Short mmCIF file of C-alpha atoms in Angstrom, two decimals:
data_model
loop_
_atom_site.label_atom_id
_atom_site.label_comp_id
_atom_site.label_asym_id
_atom_site.label_seq_id
_atom_site.Cartn_x
_atom_site.Cartn_y
_atom_site.Cartn_z
CA UNK G 1 -49.71 6.08 -143.34
CA UNK G 2 -52.95 4.61 -141.94
CA UNK G 3 -53.05 4.01 -138.18
CA UNK G 4 -53.57 0.48 -136.89
CA UNK G 5 -55.98 1.26 -134.03
CA UNK G 6 -55.66 -2.24 -132.54
CA UNK G 7 -51.88 -2.02 -132.41
CA UNK G 8 -52.05 1.52 -130.97
CA UNK G 9 -54.42 0.51 -128.19
CA UNK G 10 -52.23 -2.48 -127.36
CA UNK G 11 -49.17 -0.25 -127.16
CA UNK G 12 -50.98 2.23 -124.93
CA UNK G 13 -52.09 -0.58 -122.64
CA UNK G 14 -48.52 -1.78 -122.27
CA UNK G 15 -47.33 1.77 -121.53
CA UNK G 16 -50.01 2.31 -118.88
CA UNK G 17 -49.13 -1.00 -117.26
CA UNK G 18 -45.45 -0.07 -117.13
CA UNK G 19 -46.17 3.36 -115.62
CA UNK G 20 -48.59 1.88 -113.08
CA UNK G 21 -46.08 -0.76 -112.06
CA UNK G 22 -43.41 1.88 -111.64
CA UNK G 23 -45.57 4.19 -109.55
CA UNK G 24 -47.07 1.49 -107.35
CA UNK G 25 -50.67 1.24 -106.18
CA UNK G 26 -52.53 3.98 -104.36
CA UNK G 27 -52.30 3.85 -100.55
CA UNK G 28 -55.32 2.27 -98.97
CA UNK G 29 -57.62 4.34 -96.79
CA UNK G 30 -57.68 2.91 -93.25
CA UNK G 31 -60.95 1.30 -92.20
CA UNK G 32 -59.99 0.03 -88.74
CA UNK G 33 -61.53 -3.07 -87.22
CA UNK G 34 -61.32 -3.43 -83.43
CA UNK G 35 -61.85 -6.84 -81.85
CA UNK G 36 -62.11 -7.36 -78.10
CA UNK G 37 -60.00 -10.24 -76.75
CA UNK G 38 -59.56 -11.71 -73.28
CA UNK G 39 -56.77 -13.03 -71.08
CA UNK G 40 -59.10 -13.98 -68.21
CA UNK G 41 -57.83 -11.34 -65.78
CA UNK G 42 -59.08 -8.00 -64.50
CA UNK G 43 -55.60 -6.62 -63.85
CA UNK G 44 -54.75 -3.37 -65.62
CA UNK G 45 -52.54 -4.04 -68.62
CA UNK G 46 -49.98 -1.33 -69.39
CA UNK G 47 -47.45 -2.48 -71.98
CA UNK G 48 -47.34 -4.57 -75.15
CA UNK G 49 -44.38 -6.16 -76.95
CA UNK G 50 -45.12 -7.68 -80.34
CA UNK G 51 -42.88 -10.29 -81.96
CA UNK G 52 -45.01 -11.14 -85.00
CA UNK G 53 -48.62 -11.26 -86.14
CA UNK G 54 -49.01 -14.38 -84.00
CA UNK G 55 -46.77 -13.79 -80.98
CA UNK G 56 -47.20 -10.95 -78.47
CA UNK G 57 -46.68 -10.40 -74.75
CA UNK G 58 -48.50 -8.01 -72.39
CA UNK G 59 -47.59 -6.85 -68.88
CA UNK G 60 -49.59 -5.22 -66.11
CA UNK G 61 -50.17 -4.63 -62.43
CA UNK G 62 -50.56 -7.26 -59.69
CA UNK G 63 -47.55 -9.11 -61.11
CA UNK G 64 -49.52 -10.03 -64.22
CA UNK G 65 -48.38 -10.91 -67.73
CA UNK G 66 -50.10 -12.51 -70.72
CA UNK G 67 -48.95 -14.17 -73.93
CA UNK G 68 -50.48 -15.22 -77.24
CA UNK G 69 -48.97 -17.46 -79.89
CA UNK G 70 -51.97 -17.53 -82.23
CA UNK G 71 -52.57 -13.90 -83.05
CA UNK G 72 -54.75 -13.27 -80.01
CA UNK G 73 -57.29 -16.00 -80.59
CA UNK G 74 -56.24 -17.24 -77.16
CA UNK G 75 -54.23 -15.55 -74.41
CA UNK G 76 -52.51 -17.26 -71.49
CA UNK G 77 -52.11 -15.05 -68.43
CA UNK G 78 -50.15 -15.58 -65.24
CA UNK G 79 -48.70 -13.94 -62.15
CA UNK G 80 -44.95 -14.04 -61.58
CA UNK G 81 -44.38 -15.98 -58.32
CA UNK G 82 -43.63 -13.64 -55.43
CA UNK G 83 -44.40 -10.57 -57.54
CA UNK G 84 -48.15 -10.23 -57.09
CA UNK G 85 -47.78 -6.75 -55.54
CA UNK G 86 -45.51 -5.43 -58.29
CA UNK G 87 -46.52 -3.37 -61.30
CA UNK G 88 -45.01 -4.63 -64.54
CA UNK G 89 -45.05 -1.37 -66.47
CA UNK G 90 -42.95 -2.65 -69.37
CA UNK G 91 -42.31 -5.87 -71.27
CA UNK G 92 -39.88 -6.78 -74.02
CA UNK G 93 -40.54 -10.01 -75.91
CA UNK G 94 -37.74 -11.84 -77.74
CA UNK G 95 -39.87 -14.68 -79.10
CA UNK G 96 -42.65 -17.02 -78.00
CA UNK G 97 -40.49 -18.39 -75.17
CA UNK G 98 -38.27 -15.53 -73.98
CA UNK G 99 -39.32 -12.16 -72.54
CA UNK G 100 -38.24 -9.52 -70.02
CA UNK G 101 -40.51 -7.78 -67.52
CA UNK G 102 -39.77 -4.45 -65.83
CA UNK G 103 -41.42 -3.77 -62.48
CA UNK G 104 -41.70 -0.04 -61.76
CA UNK G 105 -41.76 1.36 -58.28
CA UNK G 106 -39.67 3.03 -55.58
CA UNK G 107 -36.51 1.35 -54.36
CA UNK G 108 -36.43 -2.44 -54.55
CA UNK G 109 -39.87 -2.55 -56.18
CA UNK G 110 -38.08 -1.69 -59.43
CA UNK G 111 -36.88 -5.02 -60.82
CA UNK G 112 -36.16 -6.84 -64.08
CA UNK G 113 -37.31 -10.43 -64.62
CA UNK G 114 -36.66 -12.84 -67.48
CA UNK G 115 -38.25 -16.06 -68.74
CA UNK G 116 -36.90 -18.42 -71.39
CA UNK G 117 -39.69 -21.00 -71.22
CA UNK G 118 -42.84 -19.09 -72.04
CA UNK G 119 -43.47 -17.89 -68.50
CA UNK G 120 -43.25 -21.24 -66.73
CA UNK G 121 -40.42 -19.87 -64.59
CA UNK G 122 -38.97 -16.39 -64.05
CA UNK G 123 -35.53 -15.23 -62.92
CA UNK G 124 -34.81 -11.91 -61.21
CA UNK G 125 -31.96 -10.28 -63.10
CA UNK G 126 -31.84 -6.90 -61.38
CA UNK G 127 -33.21 -5.24 -58.24
CA UNK G 128 -32.82 -1.50 -57.81
CA UNK G 129 -30.61 -0.69 -54.81
CA UNK G 130 -31.26 3.07 -54.77
CA UNK G 131 -34.12 3.88 -52.33
CA UNK G 132 -35.01 7.01 -54.34
CA UNK G 133 -34.69 5.27 -57.70
CA UNK G 134 -37.77 4.50 -59.79
CA UNK G 135 -37.38 2.60 -63.06
CA UNK G 136 -39.85 3.48 -65.81
CA UNK G 137 -39.04 1.52 -68.96
CA UNK G 138 -36.61 -0.70 -70.85
CA UNK G 139 -35.90 -1.73 -74.43
CA UNK G 140 -33.45 -3.86 -76.43
CA UNK G 141 -31.41 -3.70 -79.62
CA UNK G 142 -30.93 -7.47 -79.71
CA UNK G 143 -32.14 -10.41 -77.64
CA UNK G 144 -29.32 -9.77 -75.16
CA UNK G 145 -28.37 -6.09 -75.51
CA UNK G 146 -30.65 -3.61 -73.82
CA UNK G 147 -31.06 -0.61 -71.57
CA UNK G 148 -33.32 0.44 -68.68
CA UNK G 149 -34.06 3.93 -67.35
CA UNK G 150 -34.78 5.33 -63.87
CA UNK G 151 -35.86 8.77 -62.68
CA UNK G 152 -33.00 10.90 -61.41
CA UNK G 153 -31.45 10.47 -57.98
CA UNK G 154 -29.45 13.40 -56.59
CA UNK G 155 -29.48 15.10 -59.96
CA UNK G 156 -28.32 12.08 -62.00
CA UNK G 157 -30.35 9.66 -64.08
CA UNK G 158 -29.78 5.96 -63.54
CA UNK G 159 -29.36 4.13 -66.85
CA UNK G 160 -28.56 0.41 -66.75
CA UNK G 161 -27.24 -1.67 -69.66
CA UNK G 162 -26.88 -5.35 -70.40
CA UNK G 163 -24.86 -6.98 -73.17
CA UNK G 164 -25.53 -10.60 -72.28
CA UNK G 165 -29.24 -10.52 -71.37
CA UNK G 166 -28.54 -11.30 -67.70
CA UNK G 167 -26.05 -8.94 -66.06
CA UNK G 168 -26.85 -5.24 -65.73
CA UNK G 169 -24.39 -2.41 -65.03
CA UNK G 170 -24.83 1.33 -64.65
CA UNK G 171 -23.78 3.68 -67.44
CA UNK G 172 -21.04 6.00 -66.07
CA UNK G 173 -22.48 9.28 -64.82
CA UNK G 174 -20.12 11.28 -67.02
CA UNK G 175 -21.78 9.66 -70.08
CA UNK G 176 -25.26 10.91 -69.14
CA UNK G 177 -26.46 14.56 -69.04
CA UNK G 178 -27.32 15.96 -65.64
CA UNK G 179 -31.00 15.90 -64.72
CA UNK G 180 -33.15 18.95 -64.12
CA UNK G 181 -34.75 19.36 -60.68
CA UNK G 182 -37.40 16.66 -60.27
CA UNK G 183 -36.85 15.32 -63.80
CA UNK G 184 -37.84 11.77 -64.59
CA UNK G 185 -40.25 9.95 -66.83
CA UNK G 186 -43.68 8.35 -66.64
CA UNK G 187 -44.05 4.58 -66.36
CA UNK G 188 -47.25 4.50 -68.38
CA UNK G 189 -46.89 2.28 -71.44
CA UNK G 190 -43.28 1.14 -71.42
CA UNK G 191 -42.51 3.47 -74.34
CA UNK G 192 -40.77 6.32 -72.54
CA UNK G 193 -37.61 4.57 -73.84
CA UNK G 194 -37.35 3.10 -77.34
CA UNK G 195 -34.57 1.62 -79.42
CA UNK G 196 -34.28 1.50 -83.20
CA UNK G 197 -32.03 -0.41 -85.58
CA UNK G 198 -28.61 -1.52 -84.41
CA UNK G 199 -27.65 1.20 -81.95
CA UNK G 200 -30.05 4.19 -81.68
CA UNK G 201 -32.18 4.94 -78.61
CA UNK G 202 -34.28 7.73 -77.13
CA UNK G 203 -35.77 8.50 -73.69
CA UNK G 204 -38.53 11.02 -73.04
CA UNK G 205 -38.63 12.93 -69.75
CA UNK G 206 -40.88 15.28 -67.80
CA UNK G 207 -41.84 16.18 -64.23
CA UNK G 208 -39.70 19.32 -64.43
CA UNK G 209 -39.81 22.74 -66.10
CA UNK G 210 -38.81 21.32 -69.52
CA UNK G 211 -39.79 18.11 -71.29
CA UNK G 212 -36.64 16.68 -72.86
CA UNK G 213 -35.39 13.76 -74.96
CA UNK G 214 -32.16 11.88 -74.25
CA UNK G 215 -30.47 10.35 -77.31
CA UNK G 216 -27.88 7.62 -77.85
CA UNK G 217 -26.28 6.25 -81.02
CA UNK G 218 -23.99 3.68 -79.38
CA UNK G 219 -26.38 1.26 -77.69
CA UNK G 220 -26.85 3.41 -74.63
CA UNK G 221 -23.23 3.92 -73.66
CA UNK G 222 -23.30 7.71 -74.11
CA UNK G 223 -26.24 10.12 -74.17
CA UNK G 224 -27.00 13.68 -75.27
CA UNK G 225 -30.15 15.71 -74.61
CA UNK G 226 -32.52 18.13 -76.38
CA UNK G 227 -35.45 20.21 -75.16
CA UNK G 228 -38.93 19.84 -76.64
CA UNK G 229 -41.93 22.24 -76.69
CA UNK G 230 -44.25 19.69 -75.05
CA UNK G 231 -46.12 20.98 -72.00
CA UNK G 232 -44.12 20.36 -68.83
CA UNK G 233 -44.56 20.51 -65.09
CA UNK G 234 -44.61 18.38 -61.95
CA UNK G 235 -47.02 15.85 -63.50
CA UNK G 236 -46.52 16.76 -67.16
CA UNK G 237 -44.04 16.02 -69.90
CA UNK G 238 -43.18 13.14 -72.22
CA UNK G 239 -44.62 9.69 -71.54
CA UNK G 240 -43.82 8.06 -74.89
CA UNK G 241 -41.43 8.24 -77.83
CA UNK G 242 -41.63 6.43 -81.17
CA UNK G 243 -39.38 6.43 -84.25
CA UNK G 244 -39.99 5.09 -87.75
CA UNK G 245 -36.32 5.43 -88.73
CA UNK G 246 -33.22 7.05 -87.24
CA UNK G 247 -34.38 10.56 -88.22
CA UNK G 248 -38.18 10.71 -88.01
CA UNK G 249 -39.78 10.40 -84.60
CA UNK G 250 -42.43 11.63 -82.22
CA UNK G 251 -42.52 12.49 -78.53
CA UNK G 252 -45.88 12.48 -76.78
CA UNK G 253 -47.32 13.01 -73.35
CA UNK G 254 -49.04 16.02 -71.82
CA UNK G 255 -50.50 16.99 -68.46
CA UNK G 256 -51.29 13.72 -66.72
CA UNK G 257 -53.11 15.58 -63.95
CA UNK G 258 -55.62 17.19 -66.36
CA UNK G 259 -57.46 14.38 -68.17
CA UNK G 260 -60.13 16.68 -69.63
CA UNK G 261 -57.70 19.24 -71.07
CA UNK G 262 -56.20 19.46 -74.54
CA UNK G 263 -52.58 20.63 -74.45
CA UNK G 264 -49.44 20.85 -76.60
CA UNK G 265 -48.60 17.19 -76.13
CA UNK G 266 -47.16 15.99 -79.46
CA UNK G 267 -43.79 17.02 -80.93
CA UNK G 268 -41.94 15.66 -83.95
CA UNK G 269 -38.32 15.52 -85.05
CA UNK G 270 -36.78 15.22 -88.51
CA UNK G 271 -33.17 14.98 -87.35
CA UNK G 272 -33.04 12.08 -84.93
CA UNK G 273 -34.15 14.06 -81.89
CA UNK G 274 -31.78 17.02 -81.97
CA UNK G 275 -34.62 19.49 -82.65
CA UNK G 276 -38.37 19.25 -82.06
CA UNK G 277 -41.48 21.06 -83.33
CA UNK G 278 -45.05 20.90 -82.09
CA UNK G 279 -47.45 18.75 -84.12
CA UNK G 280 -51.23 18.37 -84.00
CA UNK G 281 -53.24 17.22 -81.01
CA UNK G 282 -54.88 13.75 -80.93
CA UNK G 283 -58.66 13.52 -80.96
CA UNK G 284 -58.83 12.62 -77.26
CA UNK G 285 -58.18 14.90 -74.27
CA UNK G 286 -55.64 14.44 -71.54
CA UNK G 287 -52.20 12.90 -71.82
CA UNK G 288 -50.92 10.45 -74.41
CA UNK G 289 -49.56 7.39 -72.59
CA UNK G 290 -48.28 5.40 -75.56
CA UNK G 291 -47.36 5.79 -79.23
CA UNK G 292 -46.25 3.37 -81.94
CA UNK G 293 -45.62 3.40 -85.67
CA UNK G 294 -47.29 0.60 -87.62
CA UNK G 295 -44.75 -1.57 -89.51
CA UNK G 296 -45.64 -2.20 -93.14
CA UNK G 297 -48.40 0.41 -93.40
CA UNK G 298 -49.03 1.92 -96.85
CA UNK G 299 -47.94 5.34 -95.53
CA UNK G 300 -46.19 6.09 -92.22
CA UNK G 301 -48.95 5.46 -89.69
CA UNK G 302 -48.72 6.54 -86.08
CA UNK G 303 -51.08 5.41 -83.31
CA UNK G 304 -51.46 7.13 -79.94
CA UNK G 305 -53.38 5.99 -76.87
CA UNK G 306 -54.32 7.39 -73.48
CA UNK G 307 -57.00 7.06 -70.79
CA UNK G 308 -59.37 9.11 -72.95
CA UNK G 309 -59.05 7.13 -76.16
CA UNK G 310 -56.98 6.25 -79.20
CA UNK G 311 -56.15 8.10 -82.42
CA UNK G 312 -54.11 7.49 -85.56
CA UNK G 313 -52.21 9.82 -87.89
CA UNK G 314 -51.11 9.32 -91.50
CA UNK G 315 -48.86 12.41 -91.60
CA UNK G 316 -46.48 12.05 -88.65
CA UNK G 317 -48.82 13.63 -86.15
CA UNK G 318 -49.95 16.69 -88.08
CA UNK G 319 -53.59 15.56 -88.22
CA UNK G 320 -55.39 12.81 -86.31
CA UNK G 321 -58.41 10.53 -86.71
CA UNK G 322 -60.25 8.90 -83.82
CA UNK G 323 -59.71 5.16 -83.40
CA UNK G 324 -61.61 4.57 -80.15
CA UNK G 325 -62.81 6.30 -76.99
CA UNK G 326 -62.05 3.58 -74.43
CA UNK G 327 -59.33 3.86 -71.77
CA UNK G 328 -55.96 2.58 -73.00
CA UNK G 329 -52.47 2.61 -71.51
CA UNK G 330 -50.26 0.72 -73.97
CA UNK G 331 -50.03 -0.59 -77.52
CA UNK G 332 -47.90 -2.50 -80.00
CA UNK G 333 -48.08 -3.45 -83.68
CA UNK G 334 -46.65 -6.23 -85.83
CA UNK G 335 -48.29 -5.04 -89.05
CA UNK G 336 -51.40 -3.17 -90.25
CA UNK G 337 -53.32 -6.42 -89.71
CA UNK G 338 -52.10 -7.15 -86.20
CA UNK G 339 -51.85 -4.59 -83.42
CA UNK G 340 -53.02 -4.58 -79.82
CA UNK G 341 -54.25 -1.84 -77.48
CA UNK G 342 -54.41 -2.63 -73.75
CA UNK G 343 -55.79 -0.99 -70.64
CA UNK G 344 -57.71 -1.36 -67.35
CA UNK G 345 -59.74 -4.41 -66.33
CA UNK G 346 -57.67 -6.76 -68.46
CA UNK G 347 -58.66 -4.91 -71.63
CA UNK G 348 -57.10 -6.26 -74.86
CA UNK G 349 -58.28 -4.98 -78.23
CA UNK G 350 -56.83 -6.25 -81.49
CA UNK G 351 -56.61 -3.70 -84.30
CA UNK G 352 -56.62 -4.27 -88.04
CA UNK G 353 -56.24 -1.02 -89.95
CA UNK G 354 -57.42 -2.02 -93.44
#
């Protein structure tokens, strides 16, 4: 039977189209664009909380915060009244109007503030009453359900919870593993504690002989702990944790006192934090202060920052590519098209990966 070449080519075209549709398109190769933005302040920014591609909040020292509602085209900065000597090491944004700020410091300098009107007014929700306490970070599962973490006092961590967005109470000591001598965390980027999904959370620690990760699956009511192979010591350990689902995550940090040194400062988990293995080192030296996965990226994309630069990984931290060499402390992403890196002197850099 003679072959109808036109019909055959048409059939092949349909088949190729079907296969292509089923397999999806090839992942794009990142070609990052970095754009400097300004919030008209020279205060050091340390933490970022991103609501969407248009709405993000930043916190920093000297009682400073900043907010954008137009994707960073403009930023409005301010100083919380009466808090100009405090260091806001963490921020959690609910939306364009509501956000929480965590001030980190010894004793009563550790506080939690909240605004519901875009920063026009702020309410103090919590003031640390333990003179030796030092709160490092906070995060939320919902607009009103969250958790905050302090370095250990007398061998016990202080973990505070809220279920209404206003009142905070301490998690019972019997629900939290005992701390190692000197163990705490590093209030660098506000990512030493992260939540994921409806009820999972993780806290990275250091400043002792082992860098560890605390884990919760019930919105911070009970916690377990696992050791990691990350370098540890008096000024070394985990400064940041990030998870892309309830199983796959990264812990990062290093030796904060050795900014020119490369060390074993990245570890990954495939089982929700129960076990950890060393991964590759970022392209910059010194400690990693902040990490974040990029929502909606073509492949799981992880970004890490520190005072010596910024790097990204497309294979869960196995290999890294340089993103920048400027000094950064914190970061946050809404999508591959909208992420922000922040640092000293009011530095804000918007990142688009593709």
